mmCIF file of C-alpha atoms in Angstrom:
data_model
loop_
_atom_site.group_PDB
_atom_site.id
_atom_site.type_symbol
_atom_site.label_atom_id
_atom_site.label_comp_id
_atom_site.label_asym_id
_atom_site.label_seq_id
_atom_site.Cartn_x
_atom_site.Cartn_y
_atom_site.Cartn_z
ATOM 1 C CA UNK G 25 0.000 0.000 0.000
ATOM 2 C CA UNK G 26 2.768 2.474 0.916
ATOM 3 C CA UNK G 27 -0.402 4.731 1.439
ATOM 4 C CA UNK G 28 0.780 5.559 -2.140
ATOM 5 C CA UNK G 29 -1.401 6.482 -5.189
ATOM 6 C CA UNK G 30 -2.212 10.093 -5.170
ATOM 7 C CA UNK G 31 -5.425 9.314 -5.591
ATOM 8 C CA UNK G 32 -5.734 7.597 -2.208
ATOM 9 C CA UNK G 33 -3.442 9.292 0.321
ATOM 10 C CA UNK G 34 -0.084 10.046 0.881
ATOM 11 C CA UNK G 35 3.074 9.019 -0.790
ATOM 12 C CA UNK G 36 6.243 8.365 1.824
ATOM 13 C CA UNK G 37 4.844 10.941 4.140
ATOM 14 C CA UNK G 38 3.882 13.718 1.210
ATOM 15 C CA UNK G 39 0.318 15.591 0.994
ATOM 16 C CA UNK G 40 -1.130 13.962 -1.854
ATOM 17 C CA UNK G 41 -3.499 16.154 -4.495
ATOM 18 C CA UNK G 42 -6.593 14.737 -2.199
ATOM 19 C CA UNK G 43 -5.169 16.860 0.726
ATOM 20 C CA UNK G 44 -4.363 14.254 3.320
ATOM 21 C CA UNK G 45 -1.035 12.953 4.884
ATOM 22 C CA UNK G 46 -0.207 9.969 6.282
ATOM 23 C CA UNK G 47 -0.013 10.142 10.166
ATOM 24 C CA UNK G 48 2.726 8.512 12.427
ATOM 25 C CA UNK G 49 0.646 4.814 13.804
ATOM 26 C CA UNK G 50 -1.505 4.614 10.404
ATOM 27 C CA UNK G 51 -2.357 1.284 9.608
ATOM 28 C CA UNK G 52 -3.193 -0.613 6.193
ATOM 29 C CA UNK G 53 -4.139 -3.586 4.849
ATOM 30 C CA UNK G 54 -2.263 -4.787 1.820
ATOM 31 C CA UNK G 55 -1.790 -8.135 -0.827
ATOM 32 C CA UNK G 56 1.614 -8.004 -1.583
ATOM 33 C CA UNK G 57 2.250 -8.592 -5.221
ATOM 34 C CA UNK G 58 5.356 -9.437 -6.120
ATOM 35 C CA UNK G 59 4.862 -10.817 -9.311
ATOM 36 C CA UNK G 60 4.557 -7.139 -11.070
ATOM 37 C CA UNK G 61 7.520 -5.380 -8.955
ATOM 38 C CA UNK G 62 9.304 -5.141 -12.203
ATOM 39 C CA UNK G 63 6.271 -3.292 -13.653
ATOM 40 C CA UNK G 64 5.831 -0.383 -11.026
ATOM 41 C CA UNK G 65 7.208 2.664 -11.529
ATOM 42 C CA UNK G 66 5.728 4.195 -8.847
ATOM 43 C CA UNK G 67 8.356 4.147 -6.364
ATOM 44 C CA UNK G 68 6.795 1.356 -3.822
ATOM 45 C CA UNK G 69 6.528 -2.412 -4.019
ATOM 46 C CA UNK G 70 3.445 -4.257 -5.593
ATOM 47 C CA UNK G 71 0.421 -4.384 -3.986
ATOM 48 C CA UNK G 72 -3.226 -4.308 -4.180
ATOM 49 C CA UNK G 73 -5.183 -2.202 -1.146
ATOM 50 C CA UNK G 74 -7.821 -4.108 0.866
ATOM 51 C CA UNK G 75 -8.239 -1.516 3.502
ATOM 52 C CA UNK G 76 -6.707 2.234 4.162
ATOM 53 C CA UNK G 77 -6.110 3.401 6.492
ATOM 54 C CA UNK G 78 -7.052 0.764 9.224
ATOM 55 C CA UNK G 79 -6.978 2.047 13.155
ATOM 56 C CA UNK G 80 -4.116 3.464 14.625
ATOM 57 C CA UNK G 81 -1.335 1.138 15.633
ATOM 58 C CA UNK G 82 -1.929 2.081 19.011
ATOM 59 C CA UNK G 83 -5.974 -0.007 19.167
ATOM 60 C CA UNK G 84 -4.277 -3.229 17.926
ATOM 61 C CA UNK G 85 -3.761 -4.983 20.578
ATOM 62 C CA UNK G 86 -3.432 -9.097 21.382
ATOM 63 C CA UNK G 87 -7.231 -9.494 21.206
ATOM 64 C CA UNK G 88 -7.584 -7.198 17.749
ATOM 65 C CA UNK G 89 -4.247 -9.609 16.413
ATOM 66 C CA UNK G 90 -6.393 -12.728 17.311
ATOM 67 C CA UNK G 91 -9.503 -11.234 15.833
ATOM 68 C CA UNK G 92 -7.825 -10.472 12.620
ATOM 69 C CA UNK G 93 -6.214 -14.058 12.074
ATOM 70 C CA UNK G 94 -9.501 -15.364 12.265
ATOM 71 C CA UNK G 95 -11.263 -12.864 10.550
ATOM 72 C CA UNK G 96 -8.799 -13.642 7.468
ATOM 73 C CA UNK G 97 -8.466 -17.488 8.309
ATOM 74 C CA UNK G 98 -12.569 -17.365 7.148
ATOM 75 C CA UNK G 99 -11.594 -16.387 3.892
ATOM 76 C CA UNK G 100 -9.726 -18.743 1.462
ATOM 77 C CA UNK G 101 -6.862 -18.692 -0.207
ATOM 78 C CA UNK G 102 -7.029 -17.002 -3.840
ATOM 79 C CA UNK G 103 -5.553 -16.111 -7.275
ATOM 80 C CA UNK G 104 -5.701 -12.526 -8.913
ATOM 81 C CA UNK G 105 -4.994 -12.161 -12.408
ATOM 82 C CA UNK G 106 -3.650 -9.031 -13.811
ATOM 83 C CA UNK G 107 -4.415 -9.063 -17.407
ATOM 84 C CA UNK G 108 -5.457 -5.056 -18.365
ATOM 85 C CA UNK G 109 -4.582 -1.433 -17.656
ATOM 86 C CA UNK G 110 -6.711 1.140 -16.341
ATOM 87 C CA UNK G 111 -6.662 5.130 -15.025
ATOM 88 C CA UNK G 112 -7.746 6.971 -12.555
ATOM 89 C CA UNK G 113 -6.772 10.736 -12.961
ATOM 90 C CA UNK G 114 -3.319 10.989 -12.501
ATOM 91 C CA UNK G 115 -2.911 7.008 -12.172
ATOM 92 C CA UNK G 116 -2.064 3.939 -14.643
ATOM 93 C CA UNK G 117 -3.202 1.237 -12.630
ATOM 94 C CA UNK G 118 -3.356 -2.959 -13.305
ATOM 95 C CA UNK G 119 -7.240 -4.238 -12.658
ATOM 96 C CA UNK G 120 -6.736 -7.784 -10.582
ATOM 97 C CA UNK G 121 -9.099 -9.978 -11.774
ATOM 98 C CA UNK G 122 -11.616 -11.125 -9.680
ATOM 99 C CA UNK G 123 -12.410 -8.528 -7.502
ATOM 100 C CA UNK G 124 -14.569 -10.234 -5.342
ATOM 101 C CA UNK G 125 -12.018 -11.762 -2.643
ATOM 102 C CA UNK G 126 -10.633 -8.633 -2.192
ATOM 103 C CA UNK G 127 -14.291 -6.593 -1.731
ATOM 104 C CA UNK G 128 -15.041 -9.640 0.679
ATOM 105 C CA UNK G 129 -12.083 -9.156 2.587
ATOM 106 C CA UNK G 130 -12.902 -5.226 2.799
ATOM 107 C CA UNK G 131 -16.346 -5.317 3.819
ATOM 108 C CA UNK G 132 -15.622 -8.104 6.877
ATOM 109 C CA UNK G 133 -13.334 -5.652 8.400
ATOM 110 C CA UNK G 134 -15.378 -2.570 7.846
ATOM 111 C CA UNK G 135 -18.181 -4.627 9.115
ATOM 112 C CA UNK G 136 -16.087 -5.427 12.301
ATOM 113 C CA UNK G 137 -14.531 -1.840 12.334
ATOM 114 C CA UNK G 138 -16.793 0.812 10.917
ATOM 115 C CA UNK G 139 -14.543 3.387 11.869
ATOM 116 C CA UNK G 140 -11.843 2.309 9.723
ATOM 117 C CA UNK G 141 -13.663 4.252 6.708
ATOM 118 C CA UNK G 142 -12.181 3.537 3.274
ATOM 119 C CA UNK G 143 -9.685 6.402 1.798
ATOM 120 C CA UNK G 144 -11.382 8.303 4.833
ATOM 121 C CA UNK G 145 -14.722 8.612 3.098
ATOM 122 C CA UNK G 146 -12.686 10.771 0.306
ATOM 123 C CA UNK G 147 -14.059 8.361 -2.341
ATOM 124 C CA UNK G 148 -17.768 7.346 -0.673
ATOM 125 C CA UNK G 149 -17.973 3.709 -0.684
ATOM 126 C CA UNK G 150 -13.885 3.385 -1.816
ATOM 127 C CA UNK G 151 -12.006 2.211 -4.955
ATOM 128 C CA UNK G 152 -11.883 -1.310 -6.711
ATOM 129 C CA UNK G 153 -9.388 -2.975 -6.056
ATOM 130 C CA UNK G 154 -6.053 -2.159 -8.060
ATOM 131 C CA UNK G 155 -2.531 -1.926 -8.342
ATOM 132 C CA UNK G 156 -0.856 1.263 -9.372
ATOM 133 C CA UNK G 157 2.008 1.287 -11.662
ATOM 134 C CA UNK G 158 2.689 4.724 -12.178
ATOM 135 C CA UNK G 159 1.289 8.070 -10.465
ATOM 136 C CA UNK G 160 3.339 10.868 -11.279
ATOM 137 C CA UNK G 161 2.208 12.787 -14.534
ATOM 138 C CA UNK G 162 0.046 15.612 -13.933
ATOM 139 C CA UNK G 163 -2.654 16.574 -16.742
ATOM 140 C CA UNK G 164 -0.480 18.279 -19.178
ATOM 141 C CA UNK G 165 1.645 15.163 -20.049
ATOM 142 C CA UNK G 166 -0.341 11.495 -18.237
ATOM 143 C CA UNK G 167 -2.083 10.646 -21.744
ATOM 144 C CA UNK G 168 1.088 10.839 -23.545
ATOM 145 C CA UNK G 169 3.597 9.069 -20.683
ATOM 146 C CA UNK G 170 0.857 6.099 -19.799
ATOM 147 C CA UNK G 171 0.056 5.275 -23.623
ATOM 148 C CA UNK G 172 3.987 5.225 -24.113
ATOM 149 C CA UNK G 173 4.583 2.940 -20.494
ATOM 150 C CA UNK G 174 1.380 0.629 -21.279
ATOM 151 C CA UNK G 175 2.391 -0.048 -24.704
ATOM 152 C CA UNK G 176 5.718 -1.224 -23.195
ATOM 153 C CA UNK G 177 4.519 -3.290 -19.907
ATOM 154 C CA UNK G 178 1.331 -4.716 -21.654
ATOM 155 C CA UNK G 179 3.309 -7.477 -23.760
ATOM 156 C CA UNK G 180 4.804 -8.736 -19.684
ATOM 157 C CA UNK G 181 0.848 -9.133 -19.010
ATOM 158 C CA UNK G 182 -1.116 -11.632 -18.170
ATOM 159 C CA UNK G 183 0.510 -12.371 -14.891
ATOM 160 C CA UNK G 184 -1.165 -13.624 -11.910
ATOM 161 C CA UNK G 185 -0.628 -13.342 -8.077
ATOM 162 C CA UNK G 186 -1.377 -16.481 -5.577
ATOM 163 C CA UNK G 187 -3.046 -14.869 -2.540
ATOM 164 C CA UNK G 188 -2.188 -16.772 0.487
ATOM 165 C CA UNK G 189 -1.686 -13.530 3.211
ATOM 166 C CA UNK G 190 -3.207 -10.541 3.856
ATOM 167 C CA UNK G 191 0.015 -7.553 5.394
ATOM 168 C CA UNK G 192 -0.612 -5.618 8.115
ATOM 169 C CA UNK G 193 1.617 -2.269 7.686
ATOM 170 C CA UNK G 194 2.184 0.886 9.580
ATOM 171 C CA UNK G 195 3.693 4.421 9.030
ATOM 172 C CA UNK G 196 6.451 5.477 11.195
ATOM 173 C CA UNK G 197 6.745 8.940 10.140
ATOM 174 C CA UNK G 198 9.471 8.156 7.554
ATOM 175 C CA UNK G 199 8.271 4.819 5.977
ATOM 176 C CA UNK G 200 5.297 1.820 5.814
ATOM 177 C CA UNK G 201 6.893 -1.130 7.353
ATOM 178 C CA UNK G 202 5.085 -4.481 7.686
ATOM 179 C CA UNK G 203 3.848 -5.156 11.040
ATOM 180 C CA UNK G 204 1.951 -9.136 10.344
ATOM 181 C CA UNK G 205 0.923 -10.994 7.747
ATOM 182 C CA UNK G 206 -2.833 -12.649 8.163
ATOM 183 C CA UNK G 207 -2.751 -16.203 6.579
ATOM 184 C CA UNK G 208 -6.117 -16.888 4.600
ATOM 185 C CA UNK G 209 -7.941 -20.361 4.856
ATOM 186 C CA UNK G 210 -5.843 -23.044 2.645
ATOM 187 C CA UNK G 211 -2.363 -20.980 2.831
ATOM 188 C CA UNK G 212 -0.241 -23.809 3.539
ATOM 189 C CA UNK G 213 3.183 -22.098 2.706
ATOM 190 C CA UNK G 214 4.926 -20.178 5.159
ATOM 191 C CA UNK G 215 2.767 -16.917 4.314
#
């Protein structure tokens, strides 16, 4: 997550466009995607969003770590495909295919934790899911720079992600840094 897109939040500590900053003791939910590191240009690792921000760092406590690891133990395992580009202003983003298991995995905690308000209510409801590759043209010159870096990443596509964990990450200040990793129902790797 990297609370990154400037769409949804903050970039390494930064006021995004939409006016917020990440705070010392955010929280996130993230799928880590390795699979399309070598795609983003963004400046952060792969990932797909399930929930941002979370609570504060502070409110997680032993009973809210046991709650989550059965929260996400009731939800199985999954594959995401990433097969076709989208945009949001200002974003060239992959669409994972389904989006169902992450939606799923969204509402249960917002369910459990209405306070933990998706993109703090800047987009209603939230986003579908997606993973950003690039966020950094401004109007004048995104058309241009995403035809040019879609044309060259879309022959690398499909590629498709195993979902076995759900991260847990947390702004210091300076950085997100991983904090847990939720194992979902069927993960039998070390996740």
């Amino acid at each position: 997550m990297y609370a990154d897109e400037a769409h949804e939040g903050a970039g390494e500590g930064k006021n995004a466009p939409s006016g917020w900053p990440d705070l010392p003791g955010d929280t996130a939910f993230t799928i880590k995607v390795p699979e399309a590191d070598p795609l983003v240009r963004a400046g952060f690792p792969a990932h797909v969003i399930v929930l941002y921000p979370f609570v504060y760092e502070s409110r997680i406590d032993a009973a809210t770590d046991r709650e989550l690891t059965t929260l996400f133990a009731g939800h199985d395992a999954f594959t995401l495909t990433f097969d076709s580009f989208r945009r949001y202003p200002g974003v060239l983003y992959l669409d994972p295919w389904p989006h169902d298991p992450v939606t799923a995995l969204t509402k249960d905690l917002t369910r459990r934790w209405p306070e933990a308000v998706p993109y703090r209510g800047i987009f209603g409801a939230g986003l579908a899911p997606h993973l950003t590759v690039a966020n950094s043209e401004g109007p004048a010159t995104q058309d241009a720079a995403y035809d040019a870096l879609q044309a060259e990443l879309e022959p690398r596509l499909p590629l498709s992600c195993r979902v076995q964990a759900v991260n847990l990450i947390i702004w210091d200040g300076a950085r997100w840094r991983d904090r847990a990793a939720y194992r979902l129902r069927g993960c039998h790797d070390p996740c």
